[in-house]
mmCIF file of C-alpha atoms in Angstrom:
data_model
loop_
_atom_site.group_PDB
_atom_site.id
_atom_site.type_symbol
_atom_site.label_atom_id
_atom_site.label_comp_id
_atom_site.label_asym_id
_atom_site.label_seq_id
_atom_site.Cartn_x
_atom_site.Cartn_y
_atom_site.Cartn_z
ATOM 1 C CA MET A 1 65.261 -123.841 -143.844
ATOM 2 C CA SER A 2 62.740 -124.607 -146.120
ATOM 3 C CA THR A 3 62.738 -122.982 -149.705
ATOM 4 C CA SER A 4 59.237 -123.174 -150.708
ATOM 5 C CA PHE A 5 58.219 -119.829 -149.459
ATOM 6 C CA SER A 6 55.989 -118.971 -152.915
ATOM 7 C CA ALA A 7 56.246 -115.620 -152.691
ATOM 8 C CA PRO A 8 54.908 -113.279 -155.488
ATOM 9 C CA VAL A 9 56.228 -111.997 -158.950
ATOM 10 C CA PRO A 10 58.223 -109.056 -158.270
ATOM 11 C CA ARG A 11 56.375 -106.068 -158.018
ATOM 12 C CA HIS A 12 59.935 -104.137 -159.066
ATOM 13 C CA ILE A 13 62.936 -105.418 -160.406
ATOM 14 C CA ALA A 14 66.162 -103.672 -160.926
ATOM 15 C CA ILE A 15 69.080 -104.308 -163.193
ATOM 16 C CA VAL A 16 72.496 -103.881 -163.491
ATOM 17 C CA MET A 17 73.275 -104.597 -167.853
ATOM 18 C CA ASP A 18 76.153 -105.075 -167.654
ATOM 19 C CA GLY A 19 78.725 -107.253 -170.367
ATOM 20 C CA ASN A 20 77.615 -105.671 -172.981
ATOM 21 C CA GLY A 21 81.464 -104.318 -173.689
ATOM 22 C CA ARG A 22 82.539 -107.739 -173.028
ATOM 23 C CA TRP A 23 79.986 -109.513 -175.044
ATOM 24 C CA ALA A 24 81.073 -107.491 -178.371
ATOM 25 C CA GLN A 25 85.091 -108.184 -176.903
ATOM 26 C CA ARG A 26 84.703 -111.939 -176.973
ATOM 27 C CA ARG A 27 83.420 -112.004 -181.094
ATOM 28 C CA PHE A 28 86.147 -109.687 -181.737
ATOM 29 C CA LEU A 29 83.500 -106.589 -182.337
ATOM 30 C CA PRO A 30 83.693 -103.158 -181.142
ATOM 31 C CA ARG A 31 82.264 -102.493 -177.676
ATOM 32 C CA LEU A 32 79.405 -100.823 -179.074
ATOM 33 C CA ALA A 33 77.984 -103.322 -181.287
ATOM 34 C CA GLY A 34 77.240 -104.905 -177.742
ATOM 35 C CA HIS A 35 75.442 -102.432 -176.520
ATOM 36 C CA LYS A 36 73.569 -102.851 -179.703
ATOM 37 C CA GLN A 37 73.089 -106.218 -178.121
ATOM 38 C CA GLY A 38 71.799 -104.977 -174.887
ATOM 39 C CA VAL A 39 69.239 -102.781 -176.465
ATOM 40 C CA THR A 40 67.701 -105.788 -177.940
ATOM 41 C CA ALA A 41 67.985 -107.556 -174.627
ATOM 42 C CA LEU A 42 66.495 -104.701 -172.978
ATOM 43 C CA ARG A 43 63.920 -104.565 -175.590
ATOM 44 C CA ARG A 44 63.403 -108.855 -174.746
ATOM 45 C CA CYS A 45 63.243 -107.958 -171.133
ATOM 46 C CA VAL A 46 60.645 -105.353 -171.329
ATOM 47 C CA GLN A 47 57.891 -107.953 -173.241
ATOM 48 C CA ALA A 48 59.013 -110.148 -170.425
ATOM 49 C CA CYS A 49 58.510 -108.093 -167.521
ATOM 50 C CA ALA A 50 55.529 -107.473 -169.111
ATOM 51 C CA GLN A 51 54.028 -110.491 -169.805
ATOM 52 C CA ARG A 52 54.531 -111.890 -166.377
ATOM 53 C CA GLY A 53 53.057 -109.153 -164.061
ATOM 54 C CA VAL A 54 55.949 -107.199 -163.480
ATOM 55 C CA ALA A 55 54.242 -103.717 -162.665
ATOM 56 C CA VAL A 56 58.101 -101.848 -162.708
ATOM 57 C CA LEU A 57 61.316 -102.644 -164.132
ATOM 58 C CA THR A 58 64.922 -100.587 -163.406
ATOM 59 C CA VAL A 59 67.364 -100.720 -165.711
ATOM 60 C CA PHE A 60 71.629 -99.028 -165.097
ATOM 61 C CA ALA A 61 71.768 -98.096 -168.350
ATOM 62 C CA PHE A 62 74.628 -94.883 -168.173
ATOM 63 C CA SER A 63 76.094 -94.429 -164.505
ATOM 64 C CA SER A 64 77.068 -91.077 -163.984
ATOM 65 C CA GLU A 65 80.629 -92.340 -163.575
ATOM 66 C CA ASN A 66 80.530 -93.595 -167.147
ATOM 67 C CA TRP A 67 81.779 -90.720 -168.896
ATOM 68 C CA GLY A 68 85.551 -91.775 -167.388
ATOM 69 C CA ARG A 69 84.800 -94.169 -170.663
ATOM 70 C CA PRO A 70 86.922 -93.412 -174.144
ATOM 71 C CA ALA A 71 84.878 -90.296 -175.451
ATOM 72 C CA GLU A 72 84.560 -92.853 -178.377
ATOM 73 C CA GLU A 73 82.269 -94.866 -176.866
ATOM 74 C CA VAL A 74 80.537 -91.809 -174.535
ATOM 75 C CA SER A 75 79.446 -90.402 -177.980
ATOM 76 C CA GLY A 76 78.689 -93.920 -179.375
ATOM 77 C CA LEU A 77 75.964 -94.304 -176.398
ATOM 78 C CA LEU A 78 75.108 -91.116 -176.519
ATOM 79 C CA ASP A 79 73.659 -91.595 -180.156
ATOM 80 C CA LEU A 80 72.491 -95.318 -179.387
ATOM 81 C CA LEU A 81 70.247 -93.656 -176.599
ATOM 82 C CA ALA A 82 68.811 -90.895 -179.872
ATOM 83 C CA MET A 83 68.202 -94.052 -182.268
ATOM 84 C CA ALA A 84 66.677 -96.486 -179.151
ATOM 85 C CA ILE A 85 64.862 -93.510 -178.455
ATOM 86 C CA ALA A 86 63.161 -92.899 -181.807
ATOM 87 C CA ARG A 87 63.155 -96.890 -183.130
ATOM 88 C CA GLU A 88 61.387 -98.238 -179.787
ATOM 89 C CA VAL A 89 58.413 -95.785 -178.467
ATOM 90 C CA PRO A 90 56.166 -96.159 -180.382
ATOM 91 C CA GLN A 91 56.527 -100.058 -179.918
ATOM 92 C CA LEU A 92 56.809 -99.418 -175.817
ATOM 93 C CA CYS A 93 53.430 -96.548 -176.488
ATOM 94 C CA LYS A 94 51.993 -99.810 -178.210
ATOM 95 C CA ASP A 95 52.430 -101.954 -175.473
ATOM 96 C CA GLY A 96 51.273 -100.025 -172.334
ATOM 97 C CA VAL A 97 54.779 -99.180 -170.731
ATOM 98 C CA CYS A 98 55.208 -96.131 -169.299
ATOM 99 C CA VAL A 99 59.027 -94.825 -169.892
ATOM 100 C CA ARG A 100 60.962 -93.098 -167.251
ATOM 101 C CA PHE A 101 64.535 -91.115 -167.525
ATOM 102 C CA ILE A 102 66.083 -90.991 -164.035
ATOM 103 C CA GLY A 103 69.535 -89.751 -163.569
ATOM 104 C CA ASN A 104 70.615 -85.776 -163.626
ATOM 105 C CA ARG A 105 70.437 -84.121 -166.875
ATOM 106 C CA ALA A 106 71.460 -80.788 -165.854
ATOM 107 C CA SER A 107 74.991 -82.350 -168.267
ATOM 108 C CA LEU A 108 73.337 -83.780 -171.226
ATOM 109 C CA SER A 109 73.121 -81.778 -174.182
ATOM 110 C CA ALA A 110 69.412 -79.321 -175.073
ATOM 111 C CA LYS A 111 69.060 -82.262 -177.901
ATOM 112 C CA VAL A 112 69.029 -85.272 -175.464
ATOM 113 C CA ARG A 113 66.919 -83.600 -173.058
ATOM 114 C CA HIS A 114 64.166 -83.362 -175.240
ATOM 115 C CA GLY A 115 64.208 -86.721 -176.540
ATOM 116 C CA LEU A 116 64.129 -87.674 -172.585
ATOM 117 C CA GLU A 117 61.228 -85.082 -172.511
ATOM 118 C CA GLN A 118 59.042 -86.635 -175.423
ATOM 119 C CA ALA A 119 59.267 -90.282 -175.405
ATOM 120 C CA GLU A 120 58.064 -89.601 -171.453
ATOM 121 C CA GLN A 121 55.492 -87.369 -172.654
ATOM 122 C CA SER A 122 54.276 -89.752 -175.118
ATOM 123 C CA THR A 123 53.951 -92.507 -173.089
ATOM 124 C CA ALA A 124 53.528 -90.808 -169.927
ATOM 125 C CA HIS A 125 49.446 -92.050 -170.386
ATOM 126 C CA ASN A 126 50.027 -95.977 -170.421
ATOM 127 C CA GLN A 127 49.715 -98.447 -167.388
ATOM 128 C CA ARG A 128 50.749 -101.455 -168.092
ATOM 129 C CA LEU A 129 54.110 -101.442 -167.020
ATOM 130 C CA VAL A 130 56.546 -98.526 -165.789
ATOM 131 C CA LEU A 131 60.497 -98.133 -167.020
ATOM 132 C CA ASN A 132 63.016 -96.285 -165.606
ATOM 133 C CA ILE A 133 65.786 -96.149 -167.457
ATOM 134 C CA CYS A 134 68.634 -94.348 -165.047
ATOM 135 C CA PHE A 135 70.272 -92.336 -167.120
ATOM 136 C CA ASN A 136 73.758 -90.020 -166.264
ATOM 137 C CA TYR A 137 71.823 -91.526 -162.642
ATOM 138 C CA GLY A 138 74.428 -92.633 -159.247
ATOM 139 C CA GLY A 139 73.016 -93.190 -156.030
ATOM 140 C CA ARG A 140 75.305 -91.147 -154.093
ATOM 141 C CA TRP A 141 74.256 -88.458 -156.689
ATOM 142 C CA ASP A 142 70.283 -89.025 -155.960
ATOM 143 C CA ILE A 143 70.755 -89.008 -152.330
ATOM 144 C CA ALA A 144 72.622 -85.960 -151.976
ATOM 145 C CA GLN A 145 69.915 -84.218 -154.776
ATOM 146 C CA ALA A 146 66.655 -85.517 -152.255
ATOM 147 C CA ALA A 147 68.957 -83.371 -149.504
ATOM 148 C CA ALA A 148 69.697 -80.936 -151.272
ATOM 149 C CA SER A 149 65.822 -79.795 -152.612
ATOM 150 C CA LEU A 150 64.668 -80.474 -148.725
ATOM 151 C CA ALA A 151 66.959 -78.043 -147.590
ATOM 152 C CA ALA A 152 66.581 -75.384 -150.076
ATOM 153 C CA ARG A 153 62.905 -75.836 -149.136
ATOM 154 C CA GLY A 154 63.392 -75.424 -145.616
ATOM 155 C CA GLU A 155 62.314 -78.685 -144.752
ATOM 156 C CA PRO A 156 63.659 -81.331 -142.610
ATOM 157 C CA ILE A 157 65.441 -84.595 -143.589
ATOM 158 C CA THR A 158 64.131 -87.707 -141.906
ATOM 159 C CA GLU A 159 63.603 -90.356 -143.810
ATOM 160 C CA VAL A 160 60.849 -90.556 -144.685
ATOM 161 C CA THR A 161 61.196 -86.829 -146.305
ATOM 162 C CA LEU A 162 64.330 -88.108 -148.016
ATOM 163 C CA ASN A 163 62.465 -91.174 -149.830
ATOM 164 C CA ALA A 164 60.056 -88.418 -150.753
ATOM 165 C CA ALA A 165 62.500 -86.864 -152.959
ATOM 166 C CA MET A 166 64.596 -89.288 -153.486
ATOM 167 C CA ALA A 167 64.333 -90.748 -157.817
ATOM 168 C CA LEU A 168 61.951 -93.052 -157.730
ATOM 169 C CA SER A 169 59.380 -91.764 -154.890
ATOM 170 C CA ALA A 170 56.363 -92.544 -157.333
ATOM 171 C CA VAL A 171 57.401 -96.687 -157.313
ATOM 172 C CA PRO A 172 57.704 -98.904 -154.574
ATOM 173 C CA ASP A 173 61.667 -99.856 -153.820
ATOM 174 C CA PRO A 174 62.605 -103.132 -155.562
ATOM 175 C CA ASP A 175 62.017 -106.382 -154.388
ATOM 176 C CA LEU A 176 65.290 -108.100 -156.797
ATOM 177 C CA LEU A 177 67.971 -106.166 -157.991
ATOM 178 C CA ILE A 178 70.193 -108.129 -160.811
ATOM 179 C CA ARG A 179 73.025 -107.477 -161.919
ATOM 180 C CA THR A 180 74.984 -109.351 -164.843
ATOM 181 C CA GLY A 181 78.139 -109.693 -165.989
ATOM 182 C CA GLY A 182 79.568 -112.250 -162.988
ATOM 183 C CA GLU A 183 80.311 -109.080 -160.699
ATOM 184 C CA MET A 184 79.316 -108.837 -157.096
ATOM 185 C CA ARG A 185 78.923 -105.200 -156.690
ATOM 186 C CA LEU A 186 76.129 -102.395 -156.953
ATOM 187 C CA SER A 187 77.744 -99.749 -158.502
ATOM 188 C CA ASN A 188 76.083 -96.590 -156.888
ATOM 189 C CA PHE A 189 72.834 -98.148 -158.573
ATOM 190 C CA LEU A 190 69.643 -97.741 -156.348
ATOM 191 C CA LEU A 191 72.050 -97.048 -153.050
ATOM 192 C CA TRP A 192 68.832 -95.981 -151.131
ATOM 193 C CA GLN A 193 65.885 -98.303 -152.560
ATOM 194 C CA SER A 194 67.529 -101.237 -152.729
ATOM 195 C CA ALA A 195 67.940 -101.577 -148.476
ATOM 196 C CA TYR A 196 65.864 -104.667 -147.984
ATOM 197 C CA SER A 197 65.918 -105.705 -152.270
ATOM 198 C CA GLU A 198 66.942 -108.858 -153.046
ATOM 199 C CA LEU A 199 70.217 -109.429 -154.648
ATOM 200 C CA LEU A 200 71.215 -111.488 -157.356
ATOM 201 C CA PHE A 201 74.033 -112.398 -159.406
ATOM 202 C CA SER A 202 74.580 -113.883 -163.173
ATOM 203 C CA ASP A 203 77.380 -114.360 -164.655
ATOM 204 C CA LYS A 204 75.674 -114.267 -167.533
ATOM 205 C CA LEU A 205 76.960 -110.805 -170.123
ATOM 206 C CA TRP A 206 73.822 -108.494 -169.999
ATOM 207 C CA PRO A 207 72.899 -109.057 -174.357
ATOM 208 C CA ASP A 208 73.040 -113.262 -173.698
ATOM 209 C CA PHE A 209 70.311 -112.338 -170.402
ATOM 210 C CA ASP A 210 66.828 -113.948 -171.727
ATOM 211 C CA GLU A 211 62.888 -115.171 -170.634
ATOM 212 C CA ALA A 212 64.302 -118.290 -169.564
ATOM 213 C CA ALA A 213 67.040 -116.097 -166.755
ATOM 214 C CA LEU A 214 64.584 -114.010 -165.783
ATOM 215 C CA ASP A 215 62.421 -117.141 -165.139
ATOM 216 C CA ALA A 216 65.349 -118.342 -163.296
ATOM 217 C CA ALA A 217 65.991 -114.823 -161.326
ATOM 218 C CA ILE A 218 62.212 -115.103 -160.510
ATOM 219 C CA ALA A 219 61.956 -118.471 -159.772
ATOM 220 C CA ASP A 220 65.275 -117.754 -156.868
ATOM 221 C CA TYR A 221 63.143 -114.684 -155.786
ATOM 222 C CA ARG A 222 60.237 -116.513 -154.787
ATOM 223 C CA THR A 223 61.881 -119.261 -152.757
ATOM 224 C CA ARG A 224 63.461 -116.387 -150.972
ATOM 225 C CA GLU A 225 61.904 -115.545 -147.011
ATOM 226 C CA ARG A 226 61.535 -111.402 -147.268
ATOM 227 C CA ARG A 227 61.119 -110.252 -143.113
ATOM 228 C CA PHE A 228 62.467 -107.088 -143.353
ATOM 229 C CA GLY A 229 63.950 -106.987 -139.500
ATOM 230 C CA LYS A 230 61.564 -109.609 -138.683
ATOM 231 C CA THR A 231 61.810 -113.281 -137.468
ATOM 232 C CA SER A 232 60.479 -116.398 -139.087
ATOM 233 C CA GLU A 233 57.799 -117.377 -137.090
ATOM 234 C CA GLN A 234 56.206 -113.379 -137.906
ATOM 235 C CA VAL A 235 56.517 -113.324 -141.218
ATOM 236 C CA LEU A 236 54.330 -117.360 -141.391
ATOM 237 C CA ALA A 237 51.501 -115.700 -138.644
ATOM 238 C CA ALA A 238 50.954 -112.289 -140.586
ATOM 239 C CA PRO A 239 47.739 -113.597 -142.620
ATOM 240 C CA SER A 240 49.087 -110.555 -145.371
ATOM 241 C CA PRO A 241 51.927 -108.942 -144.583
ATOM 242 C CA SER A 242 52.487 -105.597 -145.036
ATOM 243 C CA LEU A 243 55.879 -104.675 -147.785
ATOM 244 C CA PRO A 244 57.243 -101.667 -147.532
ATOM 245 C CA ALA A 245 56.571 -98.692 -150.650
#
């Protein structure tokens, strides 16, 4: 099959930012040092996506299963979130980035919830790039909450209504989903939204994922033929294929 489809830059990139802890352990550092370096890598990735014309970046920062990690690491991650918001949001505002936190906020402290809301409000007007940070998020939770909200309103549960009730309904589904760290699984991330995403698994640990790695991922994506159930002949014959939202 030909590998010169020249697809455009993906509108929406989703990333499982895996490997922070292993990055730190290989350097005989505490795991939290790896998470701090991961924030630096995220800052770099946000800037690179904005420069390359990506419209939406969604990252997996903390899963609903991560509460089972050692209490010291969980506490450190929550503190790191608070510090990162305070430090990064002013620059994100300058760079035109709209920040949204996606996930179950019910189990978060009032202080953490307030910090998330403040970050969202202060960047809501920005339009250069939407940055969705999935925190206390799980794909199964997302589907369940969408179904529950429809049932509570007495609305029928169909693919269309369920899609509209999902936590990421405001943005198109990911065109490209990247997982760093060498693992090859979704780990309960965007289970509904990634139905037709192109998947790419990188051996790089997240702190080492730089602009060159992002460019390589985008270049790989551009070689792929996105058929959405159609044949190659149908895709090639269509003058301007309509991609699903």
